[in-house]
PDB file of C-alpha atoms in Angstrom:
ATOM      1  CA  GLN F1235      25.836   6.087  -8.291  1.00 73.00           C
ATOM      2  CA  PRO F1236      24.083   7.281 -11.530  1.00 81.00           C
ATOM      3  CA  CYS F1237      24.349   3.738 -12.911  1.00 87.00           C
ATOM      4  CA  TRP F1238      22.832   2.213  -9.768  1.00 87.00           C
ATOM      5  CA  ASN F1239      20.080   4.835  -9.775  1.00 86.00           C
ATOM      6  CA  GLU F1240      19.119   4.011 -13.351  1.00 87.00           C
ATOM      7  CA  TYR F1241      19.319   0.267 -12.739  1.00 86.00           C
ATOM      8  CA  LEU F1242      17.203   0.281  -9.575  1.00 87.00           C
ATOM      9  CA  THR F1243      14.692   2.754 -11.013  1.00 87.00           C
ATOM     10  CA  THR F1244      14.167   0.489 -14.019  1.00 87.00           C
ATOM     11  CA  ARG F1245      13.728  -2.553 -11.792  1.00 85.00           C
ATOM     12  CA  ILE F1246      11.191  -0.746  -9.618  1.00 86.00           C
ATOM     13  CA  GLU F1247       9.265   0.522 -12.654  1.00 84.00           C
ATOM     14  CA  GLN F1248       9.147  -3.036 -14.039  1.00 79.00           C
ATOM     15  CA  ASN F1249       8.018  -4.415 -10.649  1.00 78.00           C
ATOM     16  CA  MET F1250      11.120  -6.628 -10.473  1.00 79.00           C
ATOM     17  CA  VAL F1251      12.955  -5.015  -7.584  1.00 79.00           C
ATOM     18  CA  VAL F1252      12.075  -7.494  -4.813  1.00 76.00           C
ATOM     19  CA  ASN F1253      14.300 -10.260  -6.177  1.00 77.00           C
ATOM     20  CA  CYS F1254      16.772  -8.190  -8.172  1.00 83.00           C
ATOM     21  CA  THR F1255      20.502  -8.826  -7.759  1.00 85.00           C
ATOM     22  CA  CYS F1256      23.722  -6.998  -8.491  1.00 84.00           C
ATOM     23  CA  PRO F1257      23.997  -6.196 -12.252  1.00 83.00           C
ATOM     24  CA  ILE F1258      27.330  -8.011 -12.409  1.00 83.00           C
ATOM     25  CA  SER F1259      26.412 -11.445 -13.748  1.00 76.00           C
ATOM     26  CA  GLU F1260      28.701 -13.365 -11.371  1.00 82.00           C
ATOM     27  CA  CYS F1261      27.359 -11.589  -8.276  1.00 84.00           C
ATOM     28  CA  ARG F1262      24.122 -12.767  -6.676  1.00 84.00           C
ATOM     29  CA  ALA F1263      24.030 -10.165  -3.887  1.00 86.00           C
ATOM     30  CA  GLN F1264      20.747  -8.307  -3.448  1.00 85.00           C
ATOM     31  CA  PRO F1265      20.617  -4.570  -2.711  1.00 85.00           C
ATOM     32  CA  THR F1266      19.327  -3.810   0.791  1.00 86.00           C
ATOM     33  CA  THR F1267      16.485  -1.423   1.544  1.00 86.00           C
ATOM     34  CA  ALA F1268      18.902   1.024   3.156  1.00 89.00           C
ATOM     35  CA  PHE F1269      21.095   0.957   0.042  1.00 88.00           C
ATOM     36  CA  ILE F1270      18.107   1.606  -2.249  1.00 87.00           C
ATOM     37  CA  TYR F1271      16.992   4.530  -0.081  1.00 87.00           C
ATOM     38  CA  SER F1272      20.499   6.000  -0.318  1.00 88.00           C
ATOM     39  CA  ILE F1273      20.507   5.726  -4.116  1.00 85.00           C
ATOM     40  CA  ILE F1274      16.955   6.648  -5.145  1.00 86.00           C
ATOM     41  CA  SER F1275      15.946  10.258  -4.535  1.00 84.00           C
ATOM     42  CA  SER F1276      12.595  10.324  -6.341  1.00 86.00           C
ATOM     43  CA  GLU F1277       9.680  10.147  -3.869  1.00 88.00           C
ATOM     44  CA  GLU F1278       7.470   8.637  -6.575  1.00 89.00           C
ATOM     45  CA  ILE F1279       9.914   5.793  -7.243  1.00 87.00           C
ATOM     46  CA  ILE F1280      10.402   5.188  -3.504  1.00 89.00           C
ATOM     47  CA  ALA F1281       6.609   4.976  -3.079  1.00 90.00           C
ATOM     48  CA  LYS F1282       6.468   2.331  -5.833  1.00 87.00           C
ATOM     49  CA  TYR F1283       9.301   0.438  -4.143  1.00 87.00           C
ATOM     50  CA  GLU F1284       7.501   0.405  -0.809  1.00 87.00           C
ATOM     51  CA  LYS F1285       4.312  -0.826  -2.496  1.00 86.00           C
ATOM     52  CA  ALA F1286       6.318  -3.619  -4.127  1.00 86.00           C
ATOM     53  CA  LEU F1287       7.766  -4.615  -0.731  1.00 85.00           C
ATOM     54  CA  LEU F1288       4.303  -4.671   0.846  1.00 85.00           C
ATOM     55  CA  ARG F1289       2.836  -6.648  -2.054  1.00 83.00           C
ATOM     56  CA  GLY F1290       5.655  -9.178  -1.857  1.00 81.00           C
ATOM     57  CA  TYR F1291       5.203  -9.566   1.904  1.00 82.00           C
ATOM     58  CA  VAL F1292       1.452 -10.182   1.619  1.00 80.00           C
ATOM     59  CA  GLU F1293       1.958 -12.737  -1.160  1.00 77.00           C
ATOM     60  CA  CYS F1294       4.497 -14.624   0.971  1.00 76.00           C
ATOM     61  CA  CYS F1295       2.224 -14.860   4.016  1.00 75.00           C
ATOM     62  CA  SER F1296      -0.355 -17.624   3.742  1.00 73.00           C
ATOM     63  CA  ASN F1297      -2.588 -16.020   6.381  1.00 75.00           C
ATOM     64  CA  LEU F1298      -2.696 -12.602   4.675  1.00 79.00           C
ATOM     65  CA  THR F1299      -4.575 -11.490   1.586  1.00 80.00           C
ATOM     66  CA  TRP F1300      -5.898  -8.377  -0.088  1.00 82.00           C
ATOM     67  CA  CYS F1301      -9.540  -7.355   0.162  1.00 83.00           C
ATOM     68  CA  THR F1302     -11.350  -8.802  -2.855  1.00 79.00           C
ATOM     69  CA  ASN F1303     -13.729  -5.881  -3.405  1.00 81.00           C
ATOM     70  CA  PRO F1304     -14.013  -5.632  -7.225  1.00 75.00           C
ATOM     71  CA  GLN F1305     -14.456  -1.869  -6.910  1.00 78.00           C
ATOM     72  CA  GLY F1306     -10.907  -1.694  -5.556  1.00 79.00           C
ATOM     73  CA  CYS F1307      -9.574  -1.705  -2.004  1.00 82.00           C
ATOM     74  CA  ASP F1308      -5.985  -1.796  -0.753  1.00 82.00           C
ATOM     75  CA  GLN F1309      -6.813  -3.181   2.693  1.00 85.00           C
ATOM     76  CA  ILE F1310      -4.881  -6.236   3.912  1.00 84.00           C
ATOM     77  CA  LEU F1311      -6.988  -8.915   5.590  1.00 82.00           C
ATOM     78  CA  LEU F1312      -5.998 -11.574   8.115  1.00 78.00           C
ATOM     79  CA  LYS F1313      -7.537 -14.881   7.006  1.00 73.00           C
ATOM     80  CA  ASP F1314      -7.353 -16.568  10.414  1.00 61.00           C
ATOM     81  CA  GLY F1315      -9.088 -13.694  12.118  1.00 49.00           C
ATOM     82  CA  LEU F1316     -11.801 -12.927   9.583  1.00 44.00           C
ATOM     83  CA  GLY F1317     -14.593 -15.442   9.200  1.00 46.00           C
ATOM     84  CA  TYR F1318     -18.006 -15.241   7.643  1.00 51.00           C
ATOM     85  CA  GLY F1319     -20.012 -12.300   8.926  1.00 45.00           C
ATOM     86  CA  ALA F1320     -17.005 -10.020   9.431  1.00 57.00           C
ATOM     87  CA  ALA F1321     -16.168  -7.360   6.885  1.00 75.00           C
ATOM     88  CA  CYS F1322     -13.221  -5.349   5.623  1.00 81.00           C
ATOM     89  CA  SER F1323     -12.667  -2.518   8.085  1.00 81.00           C
ATOM     90  CA  LYS F1324     -12.078  -0.078   5.222  1.00 85.00           C
ATOM     91  CA  CYS F1325     -14.794  -0.809   2.634  1.00 84.00           C
ATOM     92  CA  SER F1326     -17.078  -3.286   4.502  1.00 81.00           C
ATOM     93  CA  TRP F1327     -16.711  -5.884   1.721  1.00 83.00           C
ATOM     94  CA  ILE F1328     -17.067  -9.504   2.886  1.00 81.00           C
ATOM     95  CA  SER F1329     -14.545 -11.813   1.213  1.00 79.00           C
ATOM     96  CA  CYS F1330     -14.316 -15.577   0.761  1.00 77.00           C
ATOM     97  CA  PHE F1331     -10.885 -17.001   1.536  1.00 73.00           C
ATOM     98  CA  ASN F1332     -11.548 -20.551   0.359  1.00 70.00           C
ATOM     99  CA  CYS F1333     -12.115 -19.948  -3.362  1.00 66.00           C
ATOM    100  CA  SER F1334     -11.477 -17.380  -6.075  1.00 62.00           C
ATOM    101  CA  PHE F1335     -15.009 -15.945  -5.990  1.00 70.00           C
ATOM    102  CA  PRO F1336     -14.636 -12.263  -5.046  1.00 71.00           C
ATOM    103  CA  GLU F1337     -17.154 -12.153  -2.192  1.00 76.00           C
ATOM    104  CA  ALA F1338     -18.586 -14.349   0.552  1.00 77.00           C
ATOM    105  CA  HIS F1339     -21.356 -16.403  -1.019  1.00 76.00           C
ATOM    106  CA  TYR F1340     -23.181 -18.088   1.888  1.00 72.00           C
ATOM    107  CA  PRO F1341     -25.282 -20.237   1.729  1.00 72.00           C
ATOM    108  CA  ALA F1342     -23.829 -21.372  -1.622  1.00 73.00           C
ATOM    109  CA  SER F1343     -20.705 -23.471  -1.112  1.00 69.00           C
ATOM    110  CA  CYS F1344     -17.370 -22.741  -2.773  1.00 67.00           C
ATOM    111  CA  SER F1345     -17.890 -25.727  -5.072  1.00 60.00           C
ATOM    112  CA  HIS F1346     -21.025 -24.057  -6.393  1.00 64.00           C
ATOM    113  CA  MET F1347     -18.938 -21.162  -7.598  1.00 66.00           C
ATOM    114  CA  SER F1348     -17.235 -23.275 -10.261  1.00 62.00           C
ATOM    115  CA  HIS F1349     -14.724 -20.824 -11.727  1.00 63.00           C
ATOM    116  CA  MET F1350     -11.414 -21.672 -10.049  1.00 64.00           C
ATOM    117  CA  THR F1351      -8.076 -19.865 -10.375  1.00 64.00           C
ATOM    118  CA  CYS F1352      -4.629 -21.247  -9.579  1.00 68.00           C
ATOM    119  CA  ALA F1353      -3.053 -19.190  -6.802  1.00 59.00           C
ATOM    120  CA  LYS F1354       0.413 -19.635  -8.304  1.00 66.00           C
ATOM    121  CA  CYS F1355      -0.036 -18.968 -12.041  1.00 73.00           C
ATOM    122  CA  ASN F1356      -3.563 -17.462 -12.195  1.00 69.00           C
ATOM    123  CA  HIS F1357      -4.731 -20.129 -14.665  1.00 75.00           C
ATOM    124  CA  GLY F1358      -8.544 -20.141 -14.725  1.00 73.00           C
ATOM    125  CA  PHE F1359     -10.347 -23.460 -15.105  1.00 74.00           C
ATOM    126  CA  CYS F1360     -13.677 -25.162 -14.515  1.00 70.00           C
ATOM    127  CA  TRP F1361     -13.692 -27.461 -11.507  1.00 61.00           C
ATOM    128  CA  ARG F1362     -16.247 -29.743 -13.158  1.00 62.00           C
ATOM    129  CA  CYS F1363     -14.438 -30.623 -16.397  1.00 68.00           C
ATOM    130  CA  LEU F1364     -10.967 -29.180 -15.567  1.00 69.00           C
ATOM    131  CA  LYS F1365     -10.813 -27.411 -18.944  1.00 73.00           C
ATOM    132  CA  PRO F1366      -9.597 -23.799 -19.244  1.00 76.00           C
ATOM    133  CA  TRP F1367     -12.271 -21.282 -18.315  1.00 69.00           C
ATOM    134  CA  ARG F1368     -11.555 -19.162 -21.380  1.00 69.00           C
ATOM    135  CA  PRO F1369     -12.659 -19.082 -24.110  1.00 67.00           C
ATOM    136  CA  THR F1370     -15.138 -21.982 -23.821  1.00 63.00           C
ATOM    137  CA  HIS F1371     -16.642 -21.190 -20.408  1.00 62.00           C
ATOM    138  CA  LYS F1372     -18.552 -17.946 -20.561  1.00 54.00           C
ATOM    139  CA  ASP F1373     -20.375 -19.242 -17.533  1.00 52.00           C
ATOM    140  CA  TYR F1374     -20.837 -22.496 -15.624  1.00 50.00           C
ATOM    141  CA  TYR F1375     -23.598 -23.774 -17.898  1.00 50.00           C
ATOM    142  CA  ASN F1376     -21.323 -23.953 -20.957  1.00 56.00           C
ATOM    143  CA  CYS F1377     -19.397 -26.746 -19.240  1.00 60.00           C
ATOM    144  CA  SER F1378     -19.166 -29.836 -21.471  1.00 59.00           C
ATOM    145  CA  ALA F1379     -19.692 -32.063 -18.413  1.00 57.00           C
ATOM    146  CA  LEU F1380     -23.263 -30.812 -18.170  1.00 54.00           C
ATOM    147  CA  VAL F1381     -24.263 -30.590 -21.842  1.00 53.00           C
ATOM    148  CA  SER F1382     -26.184 -33.857 -21.742  1.00 53.00           C
ATOM    149  CA  LYS F1383     -28.273 -32.612 -18.824  1.00 54.00           C
ATOM    150  CA  ALA F1384     -28.787 -29.117 -20.183  1.00 54.00           C
ATOM    151  CA  ALA F1385     -32.155 -29.735 -21.836  1.00 53.00           C
ATOM    152  CA  TRP F1386     -34.050 -30.954 -18.789  1.00 52.00           C
ATOM    153  CA  LYS F1387     -32.281 -28.531 -16.472  1.00 64.00           C
ATOM    154  CA  GLU F1388     -32.872 -25.501 -18.676  1.00 71.00           C
ATOM    155  CA  LYS F1389     -36.237 -24.379 -17.288  1.00 66.00           C
ATOM    156  CA  ARG F1390     -35.173 -25.030 -13.687  1.00 73.00           C
ATOM    157  CA  PHE F1391     -32.003 -23.061 -14.242  1.00 80.00           C
ATOM    158  CA  GLN F1392     -33.844 -20.167 -15.859  1.00 78.00           C
ATOM    159  CA  ASP F1393     -36.211 -19.946 -12.884  1.00 79.00           C
ATOM    160  CA  TYR F1394     -33.419 -19.864 -10.317  1.00 84.00           C
ATOM    161  CA  ASN F1395     -31.293 -17.559 -12.447  1.00 85.00           C
ATOM    162  CA  LYS F1396     -34.153 -15.071 -12.795  1.00 85.00           C
ATOM    163  CA  ARG F1397     -34.667 -15.029  -9.023  1.00 87.00           C
ATOM    164  CA  CYS F1398     -30.946 -14.694  -8.350  1.00 89.00           C
ATOM    165  CA  THR F1399     -30.606 -11.795 -10.818  1.00 89.00           C
ATOM    166  CA  PHE F1400     -33.584 -10.026  -9.265  1.00 89.00           C
ATOM    167  CA  HIS F1401     -32.067 -10.185  -5.767  1.00 90.00           C
ATOM    168  CA  HIS F1402     -28.705  -8.880  -7.034  1.00 91.00           C
ATOM    169  CA  GLN F1403     -30.467  -5.963  -8.723  1.00 90.00           C
ATOM    170  CA  ALA F1404     -32.529  -5.287  -5.609  1.00 90.00           C
ATOM    171  CA  ARG F1405     -29.314  -5.307  -3.584  1.00 91.00           C
ATOM    172  CA  GLU F1406     -27.813  -2.676  -5.916  1.00 90.00           C
ATOM    173  CA  PHE F1407     -30.951  -0.578  -5.441  1.00 90.00           C
ATOM    174  CA  ALA F1408     -30.510  -0.702  -1.652  1.00 90.00           C
ATOM    175  CA  ILE F1409     -26.829   0.244  -1.966  1.00 90.00           C
ATOM    176  CA  ASN F1410     -27.580   3.182  -4.265  1.00 90.00           C
ATOM    177  CA  LEU F1411     -30.402   4.394  -2.025  1.00 88.00           C
ATOM    178  CA  ARG F1412     -28.200   4.263   1.065  1.00 88.00           C
ATOM    179  CA  ASN F1413     -25.439   6.157  -0.747  1.00 88.00           C
ATOM    180  CA  ARG F1414     -27.859   8.857  -1.905  1.00 86.00           C
ATOM    181  CA  VAL F1415     -29.289   9.368   1.573  1.00 84.00           C
ATOM    182  CA  SER F1416     -25.828   9.299   3.193  1.00 83.00           C
ATOM    183  CA  SER F1417     -24.503  11.894   0.723  1.00 81.00           C
ATOM    184  CA  ILE F1418     -26.931  14.572   1.917  1.00 76.00           C
ATOM    185  CA  THR F1419     -24.453  17.045   3.424  1.00 59.00           C
ATOM    186  CA  GLU F1420     -26.903  18.768   5.737  1.00 63.00           C
ATOM    187  CA  MET F1421     -29.023  15.806   6.724  1.00 59.00           C
ATOM    188  CA  PRO F1422     -31.239  16.719   9.684  1.00 61.00           C
ATOM    189  CA  LYS F1423     -31.372  14.214  12.477  1.00 62.00           C
ATOM    190  CA  ILE F1424     -34.758  12.923  11.440  1.00 66.00           C
ATOM    191  CA  ARG F1425     -35.417   9.390  12.636  1.00 65.00           C
ATOM    192  CA  SER F1426     -37.037   8.407   9.335  1.00 67.00           C
ATOM    193  CA  LEU F1427     -33.861   9.198   7.359  1.00 78.00           C
ATOM    194  CA  ILE F1428     -31.651   7.361   9.834  1.00 81.00           C
ATOM    195  CA  PHE F1429     -34.021   4.414   9.591  1.00 82.00           C
ATOM    196  CA  VAL F1430     -33.637   4.394   5.795  1.00 84.00           C
ATOM    197  CA  ILE F1431     -29.859   4.081   6.104  1.00 87.00           C
ATOM    198  CA  HIS F1432     -30.086   1.218   8.605  1.00 89.00           C
ATOM    199  CA  ALA F1433     -32.857  -0.472   6.607  1.00 89.00           C
ATOM    200  CA  CYS F1434     -30.781  -0.337   3.430  1.00 90.00           C
ATOM    201  CA  LYS F1435     -27.876  -2.058   5.186  1.00 91.00           C
ATOM    202  CA  VAL F1436     -30.218  -4.852   6.281  1.00 93.00           C
ATOM    203  CA  LEU F1437     -31.643  -5.076   2.760  1.00 93.00           C
ATOM    204  CA  GLU F1438     -28.165  -5.355   1.230  1.00 92.00           C
ATOM    205  CA  GLN F1439     -27.327  -8.357   3.415  1.00 91.00           C
ATOM    206  CA  ALA F1440     -30.748  -9.987   3.002  1.00 93.00           C
ATOM    207  CA  ARG F1441     -30.721  -9.667  -0.792  1.00 92.00           C
ATOM    208  CA  LYS F1442     -27.202 -11.097  -0.898  1.00 91.00           C
ATOM    209  CA  VAL F1443     -28.247 -14.154   1.134  1.00 92.00           C
ATOM    210  CA  LEU F1444     -31.369 -14.604  -0.997  1.00 92.00           C
ATOM    211  CA  ALA F1445     -29.349 -14.420  -4.225  1.00 91.00           C
ATOM    212  CA  TYR F1446     -26.884 -17.093  -3.119  1.00 90.00           C
ATOM    213  CA  SER F1447     -29.727 -19.156  -1.672  1.00 89.00           C
ATOM    214  CA  CYS F1448     -30.870 -19.534  -5.280  1.00 87.00           C
ATOM    215  CA  VAL F1449     -27.456 -20.986  -6.148  1.00 86.00           C
ATOM    216  CA  TYR F1450     -27.578 -23.288  -3.134  1.00 86.00           C
ATOM    217  CA  SER F1451     -31.117 -24.471  -3.905  1.00 85.00           C
ATOM    218  CA  TYR F1452     -30.325 -25.082  -7.562  1.00 82.00           C
ATOM    219  CA  TYR F1453     -27.493 -27.482  -6.761  1.00 81.00           C
ATOM    220  CA  ASN F1454     -28.853 -29.187  -3.654  1.00 79.00           C
ATOM    221  CA  GLN F1455     -30.399 -32.590  -4.384  1.00 66.00           C
ATOM    222  CA  ASP F1456     -31.542 -33.449  -0.850  1.00 65.00           C
ATOM    223  CA  THR F1457     -35.315 -33.052  -1.200  1.00 63.00           C
ATOM    224  CA  GLU F1458     -36.057 -33.432   2.518  1.00 65.00           C
ATOM    225  CA  SER F1459     -33.645 -30.747   3.660  1.00 70.00           C
ATOM    226  CA  MET F1460     -34.574 -28.495   0.737  1.00 71.00           C
ATOM    227  CA  ASP F1461     -38.168 -28.329   1.943  1.00 71.00           C
ATOM    228  CA  VAL F1462     -36.928 -26.610   5.089  1.00 78.00           C
ATOM    229  CA  VAL F1463     -34.493 -24.378   3.201  1.00 80.00           C
ATOM    230  CA  GLU F1464     -37.123 -23.291   0.688  1.00 79.00           C
ATOM    231  CA  GLN F1465     -39.550 -22.482   3.508  1.00 78.00           C
ATOM    232  CA  GLN F1466     -36.946 -20.389   5.344  1.00 86.00           C
ATOM    233  CA  THR F1467     -35.971 -18.654   2.117  1.00 86.00           C
ATOM    234  CA  GLU F1468     -39.601 -17.892   1.348  1.00 82.00           C
ATOM    235  CA  ASN F1469     -40.088 -16.362   4.813  1.00 84.00           C
ATOM    236  CA  LEU F1470     -36.933 -14.262   4.472  1.00 89.00           C
ATOM    237  CA  GLU F1471     -37.987 -13.080   1.016  1.00 86.00           C
ATOM    238  CA  LEU F1472     -41.447 -12.158   2.301  1.00 83.00           C
ATOM    239  CA  HIS F1473     -40.065  -9.990   5.113  1.00 88.00           C
ATOM    240  CA  THR F1474     -37.372  -8.519   2.862  1.00 88.00           C
ATOM    241  CA  ASN F1475     -39.920  -7.477   0.250  1.00 84.00           C
ATOM    242  CA  ALA F1476     -42.020  -5.896   3.001  1.00 83.00           C
ATOM    243  CA  LEU F1477     -39.013  -3.928   4.271  1.00 85.00           C
TER     244      LEU F1477
END
């Protein structure tokens, strides 16, 4: 038993327990969960084992994934049941399940978010030129496929990039304001304060849409349809700024 305890503990610590086999080289039998529970007495090691089992299960299920909140969230999401507009029930983060970008990016398409990652080996590459993302691609605009067009696109890009950055910063302001108001422990039920919280939530979503509208507008070449999009974006920005 001491030998098995040391062997299994090491495998769990190294995150290799899910597919581990009997230490005898000729034996391919895998230890069962019941057997591991009977051998391991440390609650900390058992907790790591259960996390490894859960992680392995999620990775094996094509319709399951982890919440992509970059701040960290251990919630499991059902891809088939969570479309655009729905959010993680734990942290309210809205994920995109079609690409490696960490959040839903409507109205920008997944192809606009050019940094792709292989789901099997985590290799990062640019979808435009198919070259590794690191170290040459600090961002999309370092792509060699676009170097020849960089000069005449530079000013247009800078304009859209400035607008996009502004909306992301304004979104962070709304998030921070909502958090500050919500953290007041003895907040009186004053309608104006409740309105601020609800208004900030609306601002967060509006600024997010406006930021990714800049990405969408930058890439879209259909002049006729863009006239309508730009008009709608301008109206949304006007009302958002007023709010």
